Amino acid sequence: MNLNDRISDQVNRVPRSGIRDFFELVIGRDDVISLGVGEPDYAAPWHIREAAIYSLEKGMTSYTSNLGLLSLRQEISKYVEKQFGVEYDPETEVLITVGVSEALDLACRAILNPGDEVIYHEPCYVSYSPSVIMAYGQAVPVATAAEDGFALKAGTLSEVLTPKSKALMLNFPTNPTGGTLSRADVQEISEFAVENDLLVLTDEIYSELLYDGETHYSVAAEPGMRERTILFHGFSKAFAMTGFRLGYACGPPPLIEAMMKIHQYSMLCAPITSQMAALEALRNGEPAMKKMRDSYAMRRRTLLDGFEEIGVPCPEPKGAFYAFPDVSGTGLSSKEFATRLLEEKNVAAVPGDAFGPSGEGHLRCCYATALEKLRIALEKMGELVTDIGKEGS
């Protein structure tokens, strides 16, 4: 029996993650400075961890409602109204999931029929296109440009619109570029969605991490958008809770109900320990979140100043905790530069083409990394740029 012949065609269509493939090379190497994995270098604040521990000590080890703890959904409803300007009914319009990744998967499976098209912007997080494909949809990319700060422009969407277009997928602030949307961008994209009767899936997991007075605008808050939008958010980035694996989706009752049906047969519910920790994060986590954000802002400035000093152009990221410098001037591809940076200088960053063809020529550098390590990484990258320049002379 050839087991490769028994694998689903949909799974065979999906490539391995370019992030994980590259970082298989890093595992076990203590000498490497990593700018690669997209998670805070902080542990979750103690009061959040303590809430998880206390819930276990109290014997809270049961299932919850498929939708999640009502007390947590109520806090999420309050938080989302404050953060995004949209009100959701915690009884019927909020679903707790195992990370935003599950929420995205559930939404795709809930809305897509074979052949339905989902428009999304690149460079983008590696799971968006595969999530659409594994739900039997067609993923349709639209490139964003460095000169626009990697913002999505509504005018580009009409170029790929077809009668099969069913949904638009957004992620702002963006992983891997740190790109954001202006109010005008959000309004124009929303008008496009309404005019063309598109559903919108919007991943706003980095919305708290903005710099230099930048303001986050959610498409869900625009006229005509609440009834066609599923908003994804979670606890991994702003609250440094990656290992708790907890996210949530907010949307109209028919869409949340459809997602819940899949969720109840696959995950059943998110872990109650994580839900109790998230409850504490929403109630008391803002001071620690702001402190972490301020530290990212300092690291971001260090990284941008360093890139300028070594002659590597980098569009200024306005959100998240990633920079996306342009290394094409070295004459190397993204993968070639990243490989040499790792092998010769012991610094790991993700090749830009892992996030789609429009990411070629760039690296994703995560600055949720200790300041001293960032400075060393910049020094090593500068050495590599110099080395490459000497080779070409």
Tab-separated table of C-alpha atoms in Angstrom:
chain	number	residue	atom	x	y	z
A	1	MET	CA	0.000	0.000	0.000
A	2	ASN	CA	1.294	3.431	-0.969
A	3	LEU	CA	0.064	5.661	1.841
A	4	ASN	CA	0.954	8.811	-0.100
A	5	ASP	CA	-1.815	7.896	-2.549
A	6	ARG	CA	-4.316	7.870	0.321
A	7	ILE	CA	-3.725	11.472	1.372
A	8	SER	CA	-6.537	13.917	0.637
A	9	ASP	CA	-6.096	16.018	-2.502
A	10	GLN	CA	-6.864	19.138	-0.445
A	11	VAL	CA	-4.056	18.384	1.994
A	12	ASN	CA	-1.653	17.634	-0.845
A	13	ARG	CA	-2.416	21.076	-2.283
A	14	VAL	CA	-1.217	22.766	0.896
A	15	PRO	CA	2.531	23.373	1.350
A	16	ARG	CA	4.320	23.026	4.660
A	17	SER	CA	4.676	26.294	6.540
A	18	GLY	CA	7.638	28.270	5.241
A	19	ILE	CA	8.178	29.566	8.778
A	20	ARG	CA	8.366	26.137	10.365
A	21	ASP	CA	10.466	24.659	7.572
A	22	PHE	CA	13.099	27.330	8.015
A	23	PHE	CA	13.157	27.095	11.786
A	24	GLU	CA	13.660	23.359	11.783
A	25	LEU	CA	17.238	24.434	11.057
A	26	VAL	CA	17.377	26.436	14.299
A	27	ILE	CA	16.147	23.770	16.719
A	28	GLY	CA	18.819	22.778	19.218
A	29	ARG	CA	21.167	25.645	18.356
A	30	ASP	CA	21.729	27.772	21.452
A	31	ASP	CA	24.153	30.019	19.576
A	32	VAL	CA	21.444	31.484	17.317
A	33	ILE	CA	19.698	34.815	17.869
A	34	SER	CA	16.163	34.300	16.611
A	35	LEU	CA	14.107	37.092	15.066
A	36	GLY	CA	11.774	34.502	13.686
A	37	VAL	CA	9.033	33.071	15.832
A	38	GLY	CA	6.127	35.497	16.126
A	39	GLU	CA	5.509	35.526	19.847
A	40	PRO	CA	6.356	37.811	22.757
A	41	ASP	CA	9.546	37.052	24.664
A	42	TYR	CA	7.612	37.783	27.858
A	43	ALA	CA	5.881	35.185	29.978
A	44	ALA	CA	2.194	35.855	30.517
A	45	PRO	CA	1.879	38.299	33.441
A	46	TRP	CA	1.871	36.619	36.841
A	47	HIS	CA	-1.693	37.562	37.770
A	48	ILE	CA	-2.922	35.795	34.608
A	49	ARG	CA	-0.901	32.671	35.344
A	50	GLU	CA	-2.081	32.789	38.944
A	51	ALA	CA	-5.701	32.827	37.786
A	52	ALA	CA	-5.050	29.650	35.800
A	53	ILE	CA	-3.356	27.994	38.789
A	54	TYR	CA	-6.111	29.063	41.167
A	55	SER	CA	-8.797	27.654	38.856
A	56	LEU	CA	-7.037	24.280	38.943
A	57	GLU	CA	-6.713	24.413	42.718
A	58	LYS	CA	-10.458	25.027	42.893
A	59	GLY	CA	-11.031	21.899	40.804
A	60	MET	CA	-12.252	23.720	37.692
A	61	THR	CA	-11.379	20.963	35.230
A	62	SER	CA	-14.708	20.398	33.483
A	63	TYR	CA	-16.060	21.081	30.017
A	64	THR	CA	-17.689	24.433	29.377
A	65	SER	CA	-20.496	25.363	27.018
A	66	ASN	CA	-19.518	24.794	23.393
A	67	LEU	CA	-19.552	28.575	23.016
A	68	GLY	CA	-17.289	28.998	26.041
A	69	LEU	CA	-17.826	30.333	29.553
A	70	LEU	CA	-20.636	32.871	29.561
A	71	SER	CA	-18.693	35.049	32.018
A	72	LEU	CA	-15.787	35.213	29.548
A	73	ARG	CA	-18.081	35.919	26.601
A	74	GLN	CA	-19.599	38.777	28.582
A	75	GLU	CA	-16.158	40.263	29.263
A	76	ILE	CA	-15.220	39.820	25.602
A	77	SER	CA	-18.372	41.661	24.571
A	78	LYS	CA	-17.422	44.599	26.810
A	79	TYR	CA	-13.821	44.576	25.591
A	80	VAL	CA	-14.726	44.405	21.904
A	81	GLU	CA	-17.188	47.273	22.242
A	82	LYS	CA	-14.464	49.380	23.867
A	83	GLN	CA	-11.634	48.286	21.553
A	84	PHE	CA	-13.440	48.060	18.202
A	85	GLY	CA	-16.620	50.072	18.644
A	86	VAL	CA	-18.940	47.134	17.889
A	87	GLU	CA	-21.424	45.583	20.295
A	88	TYR	CA	-22.023	41.808	20.288
A	89	ASP	CA	-24.506	39.731	22.250
A	90	PRO	CA	-22.450	37.364	24.444
A	91	GLU	CA	-25.261	34.787	24.340
A	92	THR	CA	-25.374	34.313	20.561
A	93	GLU	CA	-22.626	36.331	18.851
A	94	VAL	CA	-19.384	35.293	20.591
A	95	LEU	CA	-17.589	31.942	20.245
A	96	ILE	CA	-14.459	31.005	22.258
A	97	THR	CA	-11.979	29.008	20.157
A	98	VAL	CA	-8.634	27.268	20.477
A	99	GLY	CA	-6.632	30.215	19.223
A	100	VAL	CA	-7.505	32.497	16.327
A	101	SER	CA	-6.266	29.750	13.998
A	102	GLU	CA	-9.224	27.562	14.921
A	103	ALA	CA	-11.609	30.490	14.529
A	104	LEU	CA	-10.290	31.071	11.013
A	105	ASP	CA	-10.634	27.386	10.126
A	106	LEU	CA	-14.175	27.231	11.502
A	107	ALA	CA	-15.222	30.339	9.578
A	108	CYS	CA	-13.851	29.017	6.297
A	109	ARG	CA	-15.541	25.653	6.736
A	110	ALA	CA	-18.788	27.307	7.803
A	111	ILE	CA	-19.158	29.621	4.792
A	112	LEU	CA	-17.396	27.992	1.843
A	113	ASN	CA	-18.721	25.617	-0.775
A	114	PRO	CA	-16.344	23.971	-3.261
A	115	GLY	CA	-15.035	26.577	-5.679
A	116	ASP	CA	-16.033	29.646	-3.663
A	117	GLU	CA	-13.326	32.308	-3.818
A	118	VAL	CA	-11.800	34.189	-0.896
A	119	ILE	CA	-9.787	37.318	-1.664
A	120	TYR	CA	-6.884	38.026	0.710
A	121	HIS	CA	-3.875	40.339	0.755
A	122	GLU	CA	-0.202	39.384	0.541
A	123	PRO	CA	2.298	39.315	2.136
A	124	CYS	CA	0.204	37.633	4.798
A	125	TYR	CA	0.313	35.084	7.592
A	126	VAL	CA	1.068	31.628	6.270
A	127	SER	CA	-2.195	29.936	7.308
A	128	TYR	CA	-4.708	32.091	5.431
A	129	SER	CA	-4.487	30.513	1.991
A	130	PRO	CA	-4.205	26.923	3.317
A	131	SER	CA	-7.267	27.449	5.536
A	132	VAL	CA	-9.299	28.421	2.480
A	133	ILE	CA	-7.963	25.534	0.395
A	134	MET	CA	-8.631	22.918	3.076
A	135	ALA	CA	-12.225	24.178	3.236
A	136	TYR	CA	-12.485	23.483	-0.531
A	137	GLY	CA	-12.385	27.152	-1.447
A	138	GLN	CA	-10.142	29.029	-3.836
A	139	ALA	CA	-7.660	31.468	-2.290
A	140	VAL	CA	-7.205	34.596	-4.427
A	141	PRO	CA	-4.266	36.842	-3.435
A	142	VAL	CA	-3.924	40.580	-3.958
A	143	ALA	CA	-0.437	42.033	-3.568
A	144	THR	CA	0.208	45.013	-1.302
A	145	ALA	CA	3.174	47.324	-1.839
A	146	ALA	CA	5.944	48.663	0.360
A	147	GLU	CA	5.364	52.202	-0.921
A	148	ASP	CA	1.829	52.009	0.531
A	149	GLY	CA	3.108	50.697	3.856
A	150	PHE	CA	1.670	47.313	2.806
A	151	ALA	CA	-1.868	48.659	3.252
A	152	LEU	CA	-4.597	47.077	1.146
A	153	LYS	CA	-6.056	49.469	-1.397
A	154	ALA	CA	-9.680	48.925	-2.387
A	155	GLY	CA	-8.918	49.661	-6.033
A	156	THR	CA	-6.891	46.461	-6.345
A	157	LEU	CA	-9.793	44.281	-5.192
A	158	SER	CA	-11.908	44.862	-8.302
A	159	GLU	CA	-9.100	43.376	-10.411
A	160	VAL	CA	-9.668	39.906	-8.935
A	161	LEU	CA	-13.412	40.061	-8.276
A	162	THR	CA	-15.420	37.334	-10.044
A	163	PRO	CA	-18.949	35.905	-9.732
A	164	LYS	CA	-17.420	33.245	-7.442
A	165	SER	CA	-16.013	35.765	-4.971
A	166	LYS	CA	-17.672	35.093	-1.620
A	167	ALA	CA	-15.476	36.610	1.062
A	168	LEU	CA	-12.638	39.000	1.778
A	169	MET	CA	-10.018	38.094	4.390
A	170	LEU	CA	-8.135	40.845	6.222
A	171	ASN	CA	-5.345	41.047	8.797
A	172	PHE	CA	-4.452	44.532	10.026
A	173	PRO	CA	-2.100	45.254	11.676
A	174	THR	CA	-0.451	42.677	9.474
A	175	ASN	CA	1.858	39.760	10.110
A	176	PRO	CA	4.534	39.895	8.589
A	177	THR	CA	4.797	43.557	7.544
A	178	GLY	CA	3.371	45.554	10.443
A	179	GLY	CA	1.140	47.312	7.903
A	180	THR	CA	-2.018	49.106	9.042
A	181	LEU	CA	-5.069	50.653	7.390
A	182	SER	CA	-6.031	54.322	7.465
A	183	ARG	CA	-9.626	55.302	8.159
A	184	ALA	CA	-10.049	56.070	4.438
A	185	ASP	CA	-8.702	52.613	3.521
A	186	VAL	CA	-11.149	50.932	5.890
A	187	GLN	CA	-14.078	52.946	4.564
A	188	GLU	CA	-13.259	52.166	0.927
A	189	ILE	CA	-12.741	48.457	1.603
A	190	SER	CA	-16.023	48.335	3.528
A	191	GLU	CA	-17.890	50.055	0.714
A	192	PHE	CA	-16.423	47.537	-1.733
A	193	ALA	CA	-17.583	44.627	0.431
A	194	VAL	CA	-21.102	46.010	0.714
A	195	GLU	CA	-21.387	46.858	-2.977
A	196	ASN	CA	-20.277	43.368	-3.975
A	197	ASP	CA	-22.124	41.528	-1.186
A	198	LEU	CA	-18.971	39.947	0.244
A	199	LEU	CA	-18.565	38.392	3.655
A	200	VAL	CA	-15.510	39.682	5.531
A	201	LEU	CA	-13.233	37.681	7.830
A	202	THR	CA	-11.033	40.092	9.777
A	203	ASP	CA	-8.164	38.968	12.013
A	204	GLU	CA	-7.347	41.867	14.322
A	205	ILE	CA	-5.139	39.991	16.808
A	206	TYR	CA	-2.488	42.754	16.752
A	207	SER	CA	-4.897	45.686	17.176
A	208	GLU	CA	-3.523	46.707	20.592
A	209	LEU	CA	0.056	46.869	19.299
A	210	LEU	CA	0.213	50.226	17.515
A	211	TYR	CA	2.925	52.900	17.627
A	212	ASP	CA	3.514	56.640	17.137
A	213	GLY	CA	-0.087	57.559	17.856
A	214	GLU	CA	-1.515	55.224	15.215
A	215	THR	CA	-5.233	54.422	15.566
A	216	HIS	CA	-6.846	51.082	14.770
A	217	TYR	CA	-10.026	51.084	12.686
A	218	SER	CA	-12.066	47.899	12.435
A	219	VAL	CA	-14.092	47.139	9.320
A	220	ALA	CA	-16.727	45.597	11.594
A	221	ALA	CA	-17.598	49.079	12.871
A	222	GLU	CA	-18.282	50.564	9.445
A	223	PRO	CA	-21.853	51.064	8.132
A	224	GLY	CA	-23.305	47.885	6.671
A	225	MET	CA	-20.408	45.738	7.864
A	226	ARG	CA	-21.451	44.239	11.202
A	227	GLU	CA	-24.022	41.968	9.534
A	228	ARG	CA	-21.468	40.566	7.053
A	229	THR	CA	-18.301	40.415	9.176
A	230	ILE	CA	-16.687	37.827	11.447
A	231	LEU	CA	-14.177	39.498	13.752
A	232	PHE	CA	-11.311	37.357	15.086
A	233	HIS	CA	-9.289	38.277	18.142
A	234	GLY	CA	-7.476	36.562	20.985
A	235	PHE	CA	-4.974	36.659	23.802
A	236	SER	CA	-1.675	35.464	22.325
A	237	LYS	CA	-0.065	38.719	21.251
A	238	ALA	CA	-1.211	41.618	23.438
A	239	PHE	CA	-1.322	39.547	26.633
A	240	ALA	CA	1.651	37.228	25.865
A	241	MET	CA	-0.559	34.143	26.200
A	242	THR	CA	0.522	32.132	23.142
A	243	GLY	CA	0.666	28.805	24.973
A	244	PHE	CA	-2.837	29.207	26.396
A	245	ARG	CA	-4.178	28.825	22.839
A	246	LEU	CA	-7.275	30.938	23.225
A	247	GLY	CA	-9.071	33.095	20.694
A	248	TYR	CA	-12.584	34.147	19.844
A	249	ALA	CA	-14.885	35.037	16.987
A	250	CYS	CA	-17.626	37.652	17.025
A	251	GLY	CA	-20.284	37.859	14.348
A	252	PRO	CA	-23.958	37.565	13.395
A	253	PRO	CA	-25.823	34.680	15.073
A	254	PRO	CA	-26.264	32.518	11.920
A	255	LEU	CA	-22.517	32.589	11.221
A	256	ILE	CA	-21.491	31.990	14.839
A	257	GLU	CA	-24.016	29.141	15.087
A	258	ALA	CA	-22.589	27.530	11.948
A	259	MET	CA	-19.051	27.822	13.321
A	260	MET	CA	-20.171	26.452	16.688
A	261	LYS	CA	-21.625	23.341	15.043
A	262	ILE	CA	-18.216	22.472	13.582
A	263	HIS	CA	-16.452	23.432	16.812
A	264	GLN	CA	-18.656	21.178	18.955
A	265	TYR	CA	-17.858	18.129	16.849
A	266	SER	CA	-14.127	18.809	16.595
A	267	MET	CA	-12.897	20.671	19.700
A	268	LEU	CA	-16.107	20.603	21.783
A	269	CYS	CA	-14.858	23.587	23.797
A	270	ALA	CA	-11.702	25.523	24.571
A	271	PRO	CA	-9.852	24.490	27.773
A	272	ILE	CA	-11.481	25.914	30.888
A	273	THR	CA	-8.075	26.701	32.456
A	274	SER	CA	-7.213	28.958	29.548
A	275	GLN	CA	-10.638	30.568	29.679
A	276	MET	CA	-10.184	31.447	33.359
A	277	ALA	CA	-6.795	32.981	32.596
A	278	ALA	CA	-8.343	34.999	29.749
A	279	LEU	CA	-11.050	36.283	32.076
A	280	GLU	CA	-8.352	37.695	34.345
A	281	ALA	CA	-6.496	39.169	31.360
A	282	LEU	CA	-9.541	41.120	30.229
A	283	ARG	CA	-10.408	42.335	33.705
A	284	ASN	CA	-6.955	43.349	34.913
A	285	GLY	CA	-4.418	42.905	32.122
A	286	GLU	CA	-4.325	46.339	30.502
A	287	PRO	CA	-1.427	47.822	32.549
A	288	ALA	CA	0.897	44.902	31.751
A	289	MET	CA	-0.185	44.958	28.101
A	290	LYS	CA	0.676	48.650	27.787
A	291	LYS	CA	4.046	48.100	29.438
A	292	MET	CA	4.889	45.344	26.946
A	293	ARG	CA	3.727	47.520	24.059
A	294	ASP	CA	6.004	50.354	25.203
A	295	SER	CA	8.963	47.960	25.229
A	296	TYR	CA	8.122	46.807	21.690
A	297	ALA	CA	8.025	50.436	20.589
A	298	MET	CA	11.574	50.945	21.889
A	299	ARG	CA	12.799	47.783	20.174
A	300	ARG	CA	11.049	48.766	16.957
A	301	ARG	CA	12.899	52.074	16.866
A	302	THR	CA	16.213	50.330	17.554
A	303	LEU	CA	15.608	47.935	14.683
A	304	LEU	CA	14.541	50.620	12.198
A	305	ASP	CA	17.511	52.852	13.080
A	306	GLY	CA	19.810	49.855	12.722
A	307	PHE	CA	18.468	48.957	9.274
A	308	GLU	CA	19.015	52.535	8.133
A	309	GLU	CA	22.575	52.480	9.436
A	310	ILE	CA	23.510	49.287	7.556
A	311	GLY	CA	21.802	50.456	4.368
A	312	VAL	CA	18.857	48.050	4.302
A	313	PRO	CA	15.584	49.823	3.383
A	314	CYS	CA	12.626	49.019	5.627
A	315	PRO	CA	9.083	50.377	5.380
A	316	GLU	CA	8.145	51.656	8.819
A	317	PRO	CA	5.815	49.166	10.510
A	318	LYS	CA	3.024	50.956	12.350
A	319	GLY	CA	1.696	47.937	14.214
A	320	ALA	CA	2.267	44.341	15.401
A	321	PHE	CA	5.880	43.448	16.293
A	322	TYR	CA	7.446	42.721	12.920
A	323	ALA	CA	9.668	44.616	10.502
A	324	PHE	CA	9.929	43.623	6.841
A	325	PRO	CA	13.262	44.937	5.541
A	326	ASP	CA	14.103	44.821	1.840
A	327	VAL	CA	17.295	42.825	1.205
A	328	SER	CA	16.899	42.619	-2.578
A	329	GLY	CA	19.649	45.207	-3.006
A	330	THR	CA	22.177	42.552	-2.005
A	331	GLY	CA	21.384	40.581	-5.149
A	332	LEU	CA	20.296	37.569	-3.122
A	333	SER	CA	16.843	36.066	-2.860
A	334	SER	CA	15.060	36.157	0.467
A	335	LYS	CA	15.858	32.529	1.135
A	336	GLU	CA	19.508	32.894	0.111
A	337	PHE	CA	19.988	35.906	2.371
A	338	ALA	CA	18.185	34.274	5.318
A	339	THR	CA	20.178	31.067	4.892
A	340	ARG	CA	23.506	32.883	4.848
A	341	LEU	CA	22.451	35.038	7.795
A	342	LEU	CA	21.773	31.876	9.766
A	343	GLU	CA	24.751	29.797	8.625
A	344	GLU	CA	27.383	32.522	8.662
A	345	LYS	CA	26.179	34.948	11.330
A	346	ASN	CA	23.966	32.800	13.613
A	347	VAL	CA	20.928	35.054	13.214
A	348	ALA	CA	17.548	33.623	12.191
A	349	ALA	CA	14.886	35.568	10.288
A	350	VAL	CA	12.113	34.297	8.024
A	351	PRO	CA	12.453	34.626	4.221
A	352	GLY	CA	9.787	36.966	2.909
A	353	ASP	CA	8.526	34.555	0.259
A	354	ALA	CA	7.190	32.324	3.067
A	355	PHE	CA	4.342	34.878	3.206
A	356	GLY	CA	3.531	34.773	-0.494
A	357	PRO	CA	5.297	35.710	-3.738
A	358	SER	CA	4.933	39.436	-3.046
A	359	GLY	CA	7.124	38.970	0.026
A	360	GLU	CA	10.138	38.011	-2.066
A	361	GLY	CA	13.110	40.277	-1.476
A	362	HIS	CA	12.212	40.844	2.179
A	363	LEU	CA	12.820	39.255	5.582
A	364	ARG	CA	10.414	39.065	8.488
A	365	CYS	CA	12.197	40.171	11.635
A	366	CYS	CA	10.266	39.869	14.886
A	367	TYR	CA	11.306	42.539	17.383
A	368	ALA	CA	9.588	40.910	20.367
A	369	THR	CA	13.152	40.016	21.279
A	370	ALA	CA	15.503	41.342	23.966
A	371	LEU	CA	17.036	44.705	23.057
A	372	GLU	CA	20.619	43.495	23.424
A	373	LYS	CA	19.939	40.564	21.101
A	374	LEU	CA	18.424	42.923	18.541
A	375	ARG	CA	21.569	45.055	18.588
A	376	ILE	CA	23.789	42.006	18.072
A	377	ALA	CA	21.526	40.749	15.273
A	378	LEU	CA	21.769	44.123	13.509
A	379	GLU	CA	25.551	44.096	13.820
A	380	LYS	CA	25.695	40.601	12.323
A	381	MET	CA	23.313	41.519	9.513
A	382	GLY	CA	25.458	44.548	8.722
A	383	GLU	CA	28.513	42.288	8.540
A	384	LEU	CA	26.711	40.036	6.056
A	385	VAL	CA	25.655	42.982	3.876
A	386	THR	CA	29.289	44.154	3.870
A	387	ASP	CA	30.535	40.661	3.018
A	388	ILE	CA	28.104	40.372	0.111
A	389	GLY	CA	29.143	43.811	-1.160
A	390	LYS	CA	32.810	42.791	-1.192
A	391	GLU	CA	31.987	39.638	-3.127
A	392	GLY	CA	30.391	41.682	-5.883
A	393	SER	CA	33.208	44.215	-6.188
